[in-house]
JSON list of C-alpha atoms in Angstrom, two decimals:
[
{"chain": "A", "resi": 1, "resn": "MET", "atom": "CA", "xyz": [-0.87, 1.49, -25.01]},
{"chain": "A", "resi": 2, "resn": "LYS", "atom": "CA", "xyz": [1.16, 4.54, -26.02]},
{"chain": "A", "resi": 3, "resn": "LYS", "atom": "CA", "xyz": [3.26, 6.39, -23.46]},
{"chain": "A", "resi": 4, "resn": "ASP", "atom": "CA", "xyz": [1.22, 9.54, -24.06]},
{"chain": "A", "resi": 5, "resn": "ASP", "atom": "CA", "xyz": [-1.91, 7.65, -23.02]},
{"chain": "A", "resi": 6, "resn": "PHE", "atom": "CA", "xyz": [-0.35, 6.09, -19.90]},
{"chain": "A", "resi": 7, "resn": "VAL", "atom": "CA", "xyz": [-2.17, 7.61, -16.91]},
{"chain": "A", "resi": 8, "resn": "ILE", "atom": "CA", "xyz": [-1.85, 6.42, -13.31]},
{"chain": "A", "resi": 9, "resn": "GLY", "atom": "CA", "xyz": [-4.72, 6.97, -10.90]},
{"chain": "A", "resi": 10, "resn": "VAL", "atom": "CA", "xyz": [-4.28, 6.88, -7.12]},
{"chain": "A", "resi": 11, "resn": "LEU", "atom": "CA", "xyz": [-7.03, 6.44, -4.58]},
{"chain": "A", "resi": 12, "resn": "GLY", "atom": "CA", "xyz": [-5.32, 8.01, -1.58]},
{"chain": "A", "resi": 13, "resn": "GLY", "atom": "CA", "xyz": [-6.02, 9.78, 1.67]},
{"chain": "A", "resi": 14, "resn": "MET", "atom": "CA", "xyz": [-5.71, 6.60, 3.73]},
{"chain": "A", "resi": 15, "resn": "GLY", "atom": "CA", "xyz": [-3.81, 8.44, 5.21]},
{"chain": "A", "resi": 16, "resn": "THR", "atom": "CA", "xyz": [-2.59, 11.62, 3.68]},
{"chain": "A", "resi": 17, "resn": "TYR", "atom": "CA", "xyz": [1.10, 11.31, 4.63]},
{"chain": "A", "resi": 18, "resn": "ALA", "atom": "CA", "xyz": [1.19, 7.84, 3.07]},
{"chain": "A", "resi": 19, "resn": "THR", "atom": "CA", "xyz": [-0.21, 9.34, -0.13]},
{"chain": "A", "resi": 20, "resn": "ILE", "atom": "CA", "xyz": [2.40, 12.10, -0.10]},
{"chain": "A", "resi": 21, "resn": "HIS", "atom": "CA", "xyz": [5.06, 9.42, 0.32]},
{"chain": "A", "resi": 22, "resn": "LEU", "atom": "CA", "xyz": [3.63, 7.47, -2.61]},
{"chain": "A", "resi": 23, "resn": "PHE", "atom": "CA", "xyz": [3.86, 10.58, -4.80]},
{"chain": "A", "resi": 24, "resn": "LYS", "atom": "CA", "xyz": [7.52, 10.97, -3.87]},
{"chain": "A", "resi": 25, "resn": "GLN", "atom": "CA", "xyz": [8.13, 7.30, -4.67]},
{"chain": "A", "resi": 26, "resn": "TYR", "atom": "CA", "xyz": [6.47, 7.83, -8.06]},
{"chain": "A", "resi": 27, "resn": "ALA", "atom": "CA", "xyz": [8.95, 10.62, -8.83]},
{"chain": "A", "resi": 28, "resn": "ASP", "atom": "CA", "xyz": [11.84, 8.37, -7.77]},
{"chain": "A", "resi": 29, "resn": "VAL", "atom": "CA", "xyz": [10.65, 5.31, -9.72]},
{"chain": "A", "resi": 30, "resn": "PHE", "atom": "CA", "xyz": [10.05, 7.38, -12.86]},
{"chain": "A", "resi": 31, "resn": "PRO", "atom": "CA", "xyz": [13.27, 9.47, -13.10]},
{"chain": "A", "resi": 32, "resn": "ALA", "atom": "CA", "xyz": [13.17, 12.17, -15.74]},
{"chain": "A", "resi": 33, "resn": "GLU", "atom": "CA", "xyz": [15.26, 15.05, -17.04]},
{"chain": "A", "resi": 34, "resn": "LYS", "atom": "CA", "xyz": [12.07, 16.79, -18.17]},
{"chain": "A", "resi": 35, "resn": "GLU", "atom": "CA", "xyz": [8.70, 16.57, -16.42]},
{"chain": "A", "resi": 36, "resn": "TRP", "atom": "CA", "xyz": [6.99, 15.34, -19.57]},
{"chain": "A", "resi": 37, "resn": "ASP", "atom": "CA", "xyz": [9.18, 12.24, -19.51]},
{"chain": "A", "resi": 38, "resn": "ARG", "atom": "CA", "xyz": [7.02, 10.92, -16.66]},
{"chain": "A", "resi": 39, "resn": "PRO", "atom": "CA", "xyz": [3.52, 9.50, -17.05]},
{"chain": "A", "resi": 40, "resn": "ARG", "atom": "CA", "xyz": [0.59, 11.58, -15.90]},
{"chain": "A", "resi": 41, "resn": "ILE", "atom": "CA", "xyz": [-0.65, 10.80, -12.41]},
{"chain": "A", "resi": 42, "resn": "ILE", "atom": "CA", "xyz": [-4.03, 11.70, -10.91]},
{"chain": "A", "resi": 43, "resn": "ILE", "atom": "CA", "xyz": [-4.38, 11.56, -7.12]},
{"chain": "A", "resi": 44, "resn": "ASP", "atom": "CA", "xyz": [-7.68, 11.59, -5.27]},
{"chain": "A", "resi": 45, "resn": "ASN", "atom": "CA", "xyz": [-6.68, 12.22, -1.65]},
{"chain": "A", "resi": 46, "resn": "ARG", "atom": "CA", "xyz": [-10.08, 11.13, -0.34]},
{"chain": "A", "resi": 47, "resn": "CYS", "atom": "CA", "xyz": [-9.36, 11.50, 3.36]},
{"chain": "A", "resi": 48, "resn": "THR", "atom": "CA", "xyz": [-13.10, 11.68, 4.12]},
{"chain": "A", "resi": 49, "resn": "MET", "atom": "CA", "xyz": [-13.48, 7.91, 3.89]},
{"chain": "A", "resi": 50, "resn": "PRO", "atom": "CA", "xyz": [-14.43, 5.91, 7.00]},
{"chain": "A", "resi": 51, "resn": "SER", "atom": "CA", "xyz": [-11.91, 3.61, 8.69]},
{"chain": "A", "resi": 52, "resn": "ARG", "atom": "CA", "xyz": [-11.09, 0.57, 6.58]},
{"chain": "A", "resi": 53, "resn": "VAL", "atom": "CA", "xyz": [-10.13, -1.44, 9.66]},
{"chain": "A", "resi": 54, "resn": "LEU", "atom": "CA", "xyz": [-13.40, -0.76, 11.51]},
{"chain": "A", "resi": 55, "resn": "ALA", "atom": "CA", "xyz": [-15.39, -1.43, 8.35]},
{"chain": "A", "resi": 56, "resn": "PHE", "atom": "CA", "xyz": [-13.77, -4.86, 8.03]},
{"chain": "A", "resi": 57, "resn": "LEU", "atom": "CA", "xyz": [-13.65, -5.91, 11.68]},
{"chain": "A", "resi": 58, "resn": "ARG", "atom": "CA", "xyz": [-17.01, -4.51, 12.84]},
{"chain": "A", "resi": 59, "resn": "GLY", "atom": "CA", "xyz": [-18.88, -3.46, 9.73]},
{"chain": "A", "resi": 60, "resn": "VAL", "atom": "CA", "xyz": [-18.79, 0.19, 10.85]},
{"chain": "A", "resi": 61, "resn": "LYS", "atom": "CA", "xyz": [-19.86, 2.41, 7.91]},
{"chain": "A", "resi": 62, "resn": "LYS", "atom": "CA", "xyz": [-18.88, -0.35, 5.49]},
{"chain": "A", "resi": 63, "resn": "GLU", "atom": "CA", "xyz": [-21.50, 0.59, 2.90]},
{"chain": "A", "resi": 64, "resn": "GLU", "atom": "CA", "xyz": [-20.41, 4.23, 3.02]},
{"chain": "A", "resi": 65, "resn": "LEU", "atom": "CA", "xyz": [-16.78, 3.22, 2.61]},
{"chain": "A", "resi": 66, "resn": "VAL", "atom": "CA", "xyz": [-17.53, 1.07, -0.42]},
{"chain": "A", "resi": 67, "resn": "ARG", "atom": "CA", "xyz": [-19.66, 3.87, -1.89]},
{"chain": "A", "resi": 68, "resn": "GLN", "atom": "CA", "xyz": [-16.87, 6.44, -1.53]},
{"chain": "A", "resi": 69, "resn": "MET", "atom": "CA", "xyz": [-14.17, 4.11, -2.83]},
{"chain": "A", "resi": 70, "resn": "SER", "atom": "CA", "xyz": [-16.34, 3.15, -5.80]},
{"chain": "A", "resi": 71, "resn": "ASP", "atom": "CA", "xyz": [-17.09, 6.80, -6.55]},
{"chain": "A", "resi": 72, "resn": "SER", "atom": "CA", "xyz": [-13.40, 7.72, -6.51]},
{"chain": "A", "resi": 73, "resn": "MET", "atom": "CA", "xyz": [-12.39, 4.82, -8.70]},
{"chain": "A", "resi": 74, "resn": "ARG", "atom": "CA", "xyz": [-15.10, 5.66, -11.21]},
{"chain": "A", "resi": 75, "resn": "HIS", "atom": "CA", "xyz": [-13.94, 9.28, -11.33]},
{"chain": "A", "resi": 76, "resn": "LEU", "atom": "CA", "xyz": [-10.30, 8.24, -11.76]},
{"chain": "A", "resi": 77, "resn": "ALA", "atom": "CA", "xyz": [-11.27, 5.98, -14.66]},
{"chain": "A", "resi": 78, "resn": "ASP", "atom": "CA", "xyz": [-13.44, 8.70, -16.22]},
{"chain": "A", "resi": 79, "resn": "ALA", "atom": "CA", "xyz": [-10.50, 11.12, -15.91]},
{"chain": "A", "resi": 80, "resn": "GLY", "atom": "CA", "xyz": [-8.40, 8.79, -18.06]},
{"chain": "A", "resi": 81, "resn": "ALA", "atom": "CA", "xyz": [-6.58, 6.58, -15.55]},
{"chain": "A", "resi": 82, "resn": "GLY", "atom": "CA", "xyz": [-5.69, 3.31, -17.22]},
{"chain": "A", "resi": 83, "resn": "ARG", "atom": "CA", "xyz": [-4.03, 1.91, -14.10]},
{"chain": "A", "resi": 84, "resn": "ILE", "atom": "CA", "xyz": [-5.23, 2.52, -10.54]},
{"chain": "A", "resi": 85, "resn": "ILE", "atom": "CA", "xyz": [-3.40, 2.07, -7.24]},
{"chain": "A", "resi": 86, "resn": "LEU", "atom": "CA", "xyz": [-5.16, 1.92, -3.87]},
{"chain": "A", "resi": 87, "resn": "ALA", "atom": "CA", "xyz": [-2.77, 3.57, -1.41]},
{"chain": "A", "resi": 88, "resn": "CYS", "atom": "CA", "xyz": [-3.91, 1.38, 1.50]},
{"chain": "A", "resi": 89, "resn": "ASN", "atom": "CA", "xyz": [-3.44, -2.34, 2.05]},
{"chain": "A", "resi": 90, "resn": "THR", "atom": "CA", "xyz": [-6.62, -2.87, 4.07]},
{"chain": "A", "resi": 91, "resn": "SER", "atom": "CA", "xyz": [-8.73, -1.17, 1.39]},
{"chain": "A", "resi": 92, "resn": "HIS", "atom": "CA", "xyz": [-8.08, -4.10, -0.94]},
{"chain": "A", "resi": 93, "resn": "LEU", "atom": "CA", "xyz": [-10.44, -6.21, 1.17]},
{"chain": "A", "resi": 94, "resn": "PHE", "atom": "CA", "xyz": [-13.37, -4.28, -0.34]},
{"chain": "A", "resi": 95, "resn": "LEU", "atom": "CA", "xyz": [-12.43, -4.70, -3.99]},
{"chain": "A", "resi": 96, "resn": "PRO", "atom": "CA", "xyz": [-14.99, -7.49, -4.66]},
{"chain": "A", "resi": 97, "resn": "GLN", "atom": "CA", "xyz": [-17.85, -5.18, -3.60]},
{"chain": "A", "resi": 98, "resn": "ILE", "atom": "CA", "xyz": [-16.35, -2.27, -5.56]},
{"chain": "A", "resi": 99, "resn": "TYR", "atom": "CA", "xyz": [-16.07, -4.35, -8.72]},
{"chain": "A", "resi": 100, "resn": "GLU", "atom": "CA", "xyz": [-19.80, -5.12, -8.47]},
{"chain": "A", "resi": 101, "resn": "THR", "atom": "CA", "xyz": [-20.45, -1.38, -8.70]},
{"chain": "A", "resi": 102, "resn": "VAL", "atom": "CA", "xyz": [-17.56, -0.39, -10.97]},
{"chain": "A", "resi": 103, "resn": "PRO", "atom": "CA", "xyz": [-16.76, -3.52, -13.02]},
{"chain": "A", "resi": 104, "resn": "GLU", "atom": "CA", "xyz": [-14.56, -1.57, -15.43]},
{"chain": "A", "resi": 105, "resn": "ALA", "atom": "CA", "xyz": [-12.13, -0.86, -12.58]},
{"chain": "A", "resi": 106, "resn": "GLU", "atom": "CA", "xyz": [-11.09, -4.51, -12.16]},
{"chain": "A", "resi": 107, "resn": "GLU", "atom": "CA", "xyz": [-8.79, -4.58, -15.19]},
{"chain": "A", "resi": 108, "resn": "LYS", "atom": "CA", "xyz": [-7.26, -1.24, -14.17]},
{"chain": "A", "resi": 109, "resn": "VAL", "atom": "CA", "xyz": [-6.30, -1.97, -10.56]},
{"chain": "A", "resi": 110, "resn": "ILE", "atom": "CA", "xyz": [-2.71, -2.80, -9.70]},
{"chain": "A", "resi": 111, "resn": "HIS", "atom": "CA", "xyz": [-3.28, -5.11, -6.73]},
{"chain": "A", "resi": 112, "resn": "ILE", "atom": "CA", "xyz": [-0.37, -4.19, -4.46]},
{"chain": "A", "resi": 113, "resn": "ILE", "atom": "CA", "xyz": [-0.71, -7.33, -2.35]},
{"chain": "A", "resi": 114, "resn": "HIS", "atom": "CA", "xyz": [-0.53, -9.64, -5.36]},
{"chain": "A", "resi": 115, "resn": "ALA", "atom": "CA", "xyz": [2.39, -7.64, -6.74]},
{"chain": "A", "resi": 116, "resn": "CYS", "atom": "CA", "xyz": [4.25, -7.98, -3.45]},
{"chain": "A", "resi": 117, "resn": "VAL", "atom": "CA", "xyz": [3.61, -11.72, -3.18]},
{"chain": "A", "resi": 118, "resn": "ASP", "atom": "CA", "xyz": [4.83, -12.19, -6.75]},
{"chain": "A", "resi": 119, "resn": "ARG", "atom": "CA", "xyz": [8.05, -10.37, -5.86]},
{"chain": "A", "resi": 120, "resn": "ILE", "atom": "CA", "xyz": [8.58, -12.49, -2.72]},
{"chain": "A", "resi": 121, "resn": "ARG", "atom": "CA", "xyz": [8.03, -15.68, -4.73]},
{"chain": "A", "resi": 122, "resn": "ALA", "atom": "CA", "xyz": [10.46, -14.50, -7.41]},
{"chain": "A", "resi": 123, "resn": "ASP", "atom": "CA", "xyz": [13.04, -13.85, -4.68]},
{"chain": "A", "resi": 124, "resn": "GLY", "atom": "CA", "xyz": [12.74, -17.47, -3.57]},
{"chain": "A", "resi": 125, "resn": "ARG", "atom": "CA", "xyz": [11.70, -16.62, -0.03]},
{"chain": "A", "resi": 126, "resn": "LYS", "atom": "CA", "xyz": [10.33, -19.47, 2.08]},
{"chain": "A", "resi": 127, "resn": "SER", "atom": "CA", "xyz": [9.01, -17.27, 4.89]},
{"chain": "A", "resi": 128, "resn": "VAL", "atom": "CA", "xyz": [8.33, -13.61, 5.57]},
{"chain": "A", "resi": 129, "resn": "PHE", "atom": "CA", "xyz": [7.11, -11.51, 8.51]},
{"chain": "A", "resi": 130, "resn": "LEU", "atom": "CA", "xyz": [4.02, -9.33, 7.99]},
{"chain": "A", "resi": 131, "resn": "LEU", "atom": "CA", "xyz": [3.43, -5.99, 9.68]},
{"chain": "A", "resi": 132, "resn": "GLY", "atom": "CA", "xyz": [0.18, -4.14, 9.07]},
{"chain": "A", "resi": 133, "resn": "SER", "atom": "CA", "xyz": [-3.13, -3.07, 10.50]},
{"chain": "A", "resi": 134, "resn": "GLU", "atom": "CA", "xyz": [-5.10, -5.63, 12.48]},
{"chain": "A", "resi": 135, "resn": "GLY", "atom": "CA", "xyz": [-7.64, -5.63, 9.65]},
{"chain": "A", "resi": 136, "resn": "THR", "atom": "CA", "xyz": [-5.00, -6.63, 7.12]},
{"chain": "A", "resi": 137, "resn": "ILE", "atom": "CA", "xyz": [-3.52, -9.28, 9.42]},
{"chain": "A", "resi": 138, "resn": "ASP", "atom": "CA", "xyz": [-6.82, -10.77, 10.60]},
{"chain": "A", "resi": 139, "resn": "SER", "atom": "CA", "xyz": [-8.25, -10.88, 7.07]},
{"chain": "A", "resi": 140, "resn": "HIS", "atom": "CA", "xyz": [-5.47, -13.29, 6.02]},
{"chain": "A", "resi": 141, "resn": "ILE", "atom": "CA", "xyz": [-5.27, -11.49, 2.67]},
{"chain": "A", "resi": 142, "resn": "TYR", "atom": "CA", "xyz": [-1.47, -11.81, 2.70]},
{"chain": "A", "resi": 143, "resn": "GLN", "atom": "CA", "xyz": [-1.31, -15.16, 4.49]},
{"chain": "A", "resi": 144, "resn": "ASP", "atom": "CA", "xyz": [-3.60, -16.88, 1.98]},
{"chain": "A", "resi": 145, "resn": "ALA", "atom": "CA", "xyz": [-1.84, -15.40, -1.06]},
{"chain": "A", "resi": 146, "resn": "LEU", "atom": "CA", "xyz": [1.58, -16.39, 0.30]},
{"chain": "A", "resi": 147, "resn": "ALA", "atom": "CA", "xyz": [0.38, -19.88, 1.31]},
{"chain": "A", "resi": 148, "resn": "ALA", "atom": "CA", "xyz": [-0.80, -20.44, -2.27]},
{"chain": "A", "resi": 149, "resn": "GLU", "atom": "CA", "xyz": [2.84, -19.94, -3.30]},
{"chain": "A", "resi": 150, "resn": "GLY", "atom": "CA", "xyz": [4.18, -22.22, -0.56]},
{"chain": "A", "resi": 151, "resn": "ILE", "atom": "CA", "xyz": [5.50, -19.29, 1.50]},
{"chain": "A", "resi": 152, "resn": "GLU", "atom": "CA", "xyz": [5.08, -19.13, 5.26]},
{"chain": "A", "resi": 153, "resn": "CYS", "atom": "CA", "xyz": [3.69, -15.84, 6.60]},
{"chain": "A", "resi": 154, "resn": "LEU", "atom": "CA", "xyz": [4.63, -14.98, 10.16]},
{"chain": "A", "resi": 155, "resn": "VAL", "atom": "CA", "xyz": [2.57, -12.35, 11.98]},
{"chain": "A", "resi": 156, "resn": "PRO", "atom": "CA", "xyz": [2.66, -10.44, 15.28]},
{"chain": "A", "resi": 157, "resn": "ALA", "atom": "CA", "xyz": [0.63, -11.75, 18.20]},
{"chain": "A", "resi": 158, "resn": "PRO", "atom": "CA", "xyz": [-2.79, -10.15, 18.77]},
{"chain": "A", "resi": 159, "resn": "GLU", "atom": "CA", "xyz": [-1.51, -8.51, 21.93]},
{"chain": "A", "resi": 160, "resn": "GLU", "atom": "CA", "xyz": [0.98, -6.62, 19.73]},
{"chain": "A", "resi": 161, "resn": "TYR", "atom": "CA", "xyz": [-1.73, -5.02, 17.59]},
{"chain": "A", "resi": 162, "resn": "ALA", "atom": "CA", "xyz": [-1.80, -2.01, 19.91]},
{"chain": "A", "resi": 163, "resn": "ASP", "atom": "CA", "xyz": [1.93, -1.53, 19.27]},
{"chain": "A", "resi": 164, "resn": "LEU", "atom": "CA", "xyz": [1.32, -1.60, 15.53]},
{"chain": "A", "resi": 165, "resn": "ARG", "atom": "CA", "xyz": [-1.50, 0.93, 15.89]},
{"chain": "A", "resi": 166, "resn": "GLU", "atom": "CA", "xyz": [0.82, 3.27, 17.76]},
{"chain": "A", "resi": 167, "resn": "CYS", "atom": "CA", "xyz": [3.39, 3.02, 14.98]},
{"chain": "A", "resi": 168, "resn": "ILE", "atom": "CA", "xyz": [0.77, 3.67, 12.30]},
{"chain": "A", "resi": 169, "resn": "GLU", "atom": "CA", "xyz": [-0.80, 6.58, 14.18]},
{"chain": "A", "resi": 170, "resn": "ALA", "atom": "CA", "xyz": [2.62, 8.19, 14.67]},
{"chain": "A", "resi": 171, "resn": "VAL", "atom": "CA", "xyz": [2.77, 8.63, 10.90]},
{"chain": "A", "resi": 172, "resn": "LYS", "atom": "CA", "xyz": [-0.89, 9.57, 10.41]},
{"chain": "A", "resi": 173, "resn": "GLN", "atom": "CA", "xyz": [-0.52, 12.32, 13.00]},
{"chain": "A", "resi": 174, "resn": "ASP", "atom": "CA", "xyz": [3.06, 13.23, 11.99]},
{"chain": "A", "resi": 175, "resn": "LYS", "atom": "CA", "xyz": [4.10, 12.85, 15.63]},
{"chain": "A", "resi": 176, "resn": "TYR", "atom": "CA", "xyz": [7.14, 10.61, 15.98]},
{"chain": "A", "resi": 177, "resn": "THR", "atom": "CA", "xyz": [7.66, 9.58, 19.58]},
{"chain": "A", "resi": 178, "resn": "GLU", "atom": "CA", "xyz": [10.55, 7.64, 21.06]},
{"chain": "A", "resi": 179, "resn": "GLU", "atom": "CA", "xyz": [8.07, 4.93, 22.03]},
{"chain": "A", "resi": 180, "resn": "ALA", "atom": "CA", "xyz": [6.91, 4.55, 18.42]},
{"chain": "A", "resi": 181, "resn": "ARG", "atom": "CA", "xyz": [10.54, 4.28, 17.28]},
{"chain": "A", "resi": 182, "resn": "LYS", "atom": "CA", "xyz": [11.29, 1.53, 19.79]},
{"chain": "A", "resi": 183, "resn": "LEU", "atom": "CA", "xyz": [8.11, -0.37, 18.97]},
{"chain": "A", "resi": 184, "resn": "PHE", "atom": "CA", "xyz": [8.72, -0.21, 15.22]},
{"chain": "A", "resi": 185, "resn": "LEU", "atom": "CA", "xyz": [12.35, -1.32, 15.45]},
{"chain": "A", "resi": 186, "resn": "GLY", "atom": "CA", "xyz": [11.42, -4.14, 17.80]},
{"chain": "A", "resi": 187, "resn": "LEU", "atom": "CA", "xyz": [8.92, -5.43, 15.26]},
{"chain": "A", "resi": 188, "resn": "VAL", "atom": "CA", "xyz": [10.71, -4.84, 11.95]},
{"chain": "A", "resi": 189, "resn": "ASN", "atom": "CA", "xyz": [14.01, -6.33, 13.17]},
{"chain": "A", "resi": 190, "resn": "ARG", "atom": "CA", "xyz": [12.44, -9.56, 14.42]},
{"chain": "A", "resi": 191, "resn": "TYR", "atom": "CA", "xyz": [13.05, -11.61, 11.25]},
{"chain": "A", "resi": 192, "resn": "ASP", "atom": "CA", "xyz": [15.24, -11.50, 8.16]},
{"chain": "A", "resi": 193, "resn": "ALA", "atom": "CA", "xyz": [12.44, -10.52, 5.74]},
{"chain": "A", "resi": 194, "resn": "CYS", "atom": "CA", "xyz": [9.49, -8.24, 6.42]},
{"chain": "A", "resi": 195, "resn": "ILE", "atom": "CA", "xyz": [6.46, -6.93, 4.53]},
{"chain": "A", "resi": 196, "resn": "LEU", "atom": "CA", "xyz": [5.51, -3.38, 5.46]},
{"chain": "A", "resi": 197, "resn": "GLY", "atom": "CA", "xyz": [1.84, -4.15, 4.93]},
{"chain": "A", "resi": 198, "resn": "CYS", "atom": "CA", "xyz": [0.50, -0.75, 5.93]},
{"chain": "A", "resi": 199, "resn": "THR", "atom": "CA", "xyz": [1.28, 2.28, 3.80]},
{"chain": "A", "resi": 200, "resn": "GLU", "atom": "CA", "xyz": [2.38, 4.30, 6.84]},
{"chain": "A", "resi": 201, "resn": "LEU", "atom": "CA", "xyz": [5.12, 1.84, 7.81]},
{"chain": "A", "resi": 202, "resn": "PRO", "atom": "CA", "xyz": [7.53, 2.58, 4.91]},
{"chain": "A", "resi": 203, "resn": "ILE", "atom": "CA", "xyz": [7.69, 6.15, 6.20]},
{"chain": "A", "resi": 204, "resn": "LEU", "atom": "CA", "xyz": [8.84, 4.86, 9.59]},
{"chain": "A", "resi": 205, "resn": "TYR", "atom": "CA", "xyz": [11.30, 2.58, 7.83]},
{"chain": "A", "resi": 206, "resn": "GLU", "atom": "CA", "xyz": [12.88, 5.47, 5.97]},
{"chain": "A", "resi": 207, "resn": "LYS", "atom": "CA", "xyz": [13.00, 7.55, 9.15]},
{"chain": "A", "resi": 208, "resn": "TYR", "atom": "CA", "xyz": [14.81, 4.85, 11.15]},
{"chain": "A", "resi": 209, "resn": "GLU", "atom": "CA", "xyz": [16.53, 2.98, 8.30]},
{"chain": "A", "resi": 210, "resn": "ASP", "atom": "CA", "xyz": [19.98, 3.27, 9.88]},
{"chain": "A", "resi": 211, "resn": "GLU", "atom": "CA", "xyz": [18.73, 1.20, 12.83]},
{"chain": "A", "resi": 212, "resn": "VAL", "atom": "CA", "xyz": [16.96, -1.48, 10.80]},
{"chain": "A", "resi": 213, "resn": "THR", "atom": "CA", "xyz": [18.79, -4.81, 10.76]},
{"chain": "A", "resi": 214, "resn": "CYS", "atom": "CA", "xyz": [16.14, -6.80, 8.86]},
{"chain": "A", "resi": 215, "resn": "GLY", "atom": "CA", "xyz": [17.83, -8.10, 5.72]},
{"chain": "A", "resi": 216, "resn": "LYS", "atom": "CA", "xyz": [14.97, -7.65, 3.24]},
{"chain": "A", "resi": 217, "resn": "ILE", "atom": "CA", "xyz": [12.14, -5.12, 3.38]},
{"chain": "A", "resi": 218, "resn": "TYR", "atom": "CA", "xyz": [9.12, -5.38, 1.08]},
{"chain": "A", "resi": 219, "resn": "ASP", "atom": "CA", "xyz": [7.10, -2.22, 0.47]},
{"chain": "A", "resi": 220, "resn": "PRO", "atom": "CA", "xyz": [4.02, -3.30, -1.54]},
{"chain": "A", "resi": 221, "resn": "LEU", "atom": "CA", "xyz": [3.35, 0.19, -2.94]},
{"chain": "A", "resi": 222, "resn": "PHE", "atom": "CA", "xyz": [6.92, 0.54, -4.17]},
{"chain": "A", "resi": 223, "resn": "VAL", "atom": "CA", "xyz": [6.76, -2.92, -5.77]},
{"chain": "A", "resi": 224, "resn": "ALA", "atom": "CA", "xyz": [3.53, -1.91, -7.53]},
{"chain": "A", "resi": 225, "resn": "LEU", "atom": "CA", "xyz": [5.14, 1.30, -8.80]},
{"chain": "A", "resi": 226, "resn": "GLU", "atom": "CA", "xyz": [8.04, -0.73, -10.18]},
{"chain": "A", "resi": 227, "resn": "GLN", "atom": "CA", "xyz": [5.50, -2.90, -12.00]},
{"chain": "A", "resi": 228, "resn": "LEU", "atom": "CA", "xyz": [3.95, 0.24, -13.48]},
{"chain": "A", "resi": 229, "resn": "LYS", "atom": "CA", "xyz": [7.39, 1.46, -14.54]},
{"chain": "A", "resi": 230, "resn": "ALA", "atom": "CA", "xyz": [7.97, -1.79, -16.42]},
{"chain": "A", "resi": 231, "resn": "GLU", "atom": "CA", "xyz": [4.62, -1.39, -18.16]},
{"chain": "A", "resi": 232, "resn": "TYR", "atom": "CA", "xyz": [5.41, 2.22, -19.01]},
{"chain": "A", "resi": 233, "resn": "ASP", "atom": "CA", "xyz": [8.82, 1.33, -20.43]},
{"chain": "A", "resi": 234, "resn": "ALA", "atom": "CA", "xyz": [7.18, -1.33, -22.60]},
{"chain": "A", "resi": 235, "resn": "ALA", "atom": "CA", "xyz": [4.63, 1.14, -23.97]},
{"chain": "A", "resi": 236, "resn": "GLU", "atom": "CA", "xyz": [5.20, 2.57, -27.44]}
]
């Protein structure tokens, strides 16, 4: 692939502030003196989609969610996106159904969970703590992928899911309370390595970074962007 043909597609809006943060990360990962030195990026901020967590846990509007995600991914591909990022960890649970509808998308998707697990394996980690939505945690999408690499995945207790929801909602609503700060720091500082397995959590991390004592933070979206940068640099 030539650099001029390198186009990144983003299925965003899950939520909007996380997508804005991803766009900023894209600008940071692809530094440029001139704007045309960066690859083109197309963002579909499809904030109309139903809850990914409720669709997974209870089947609420699951068919509608898959329909909207499939529609967006088809449009991104038709617009020229050769690589597609889903700006939501939980949304990856629906990729098998999406690929049935949009099979051409499978070779285009940068699977942020697989990218993150590959990075953790390359770092030689033997265990890592996972923070994310209850859908992501209960699906075992990270735990199974890490276990396949011989890596232990530690997770919060179910009674802490409400604390995680409060942290995530603080970002979605752009309302940062003292309670959310305390809850986030209490979770992220529990172990030496932590996956921020919800795309809202890296925003909290950056906000309270000076108070984070966890030695290694993994942001799956950032890892995926670094993978795209490597692909872009290798392009002609």
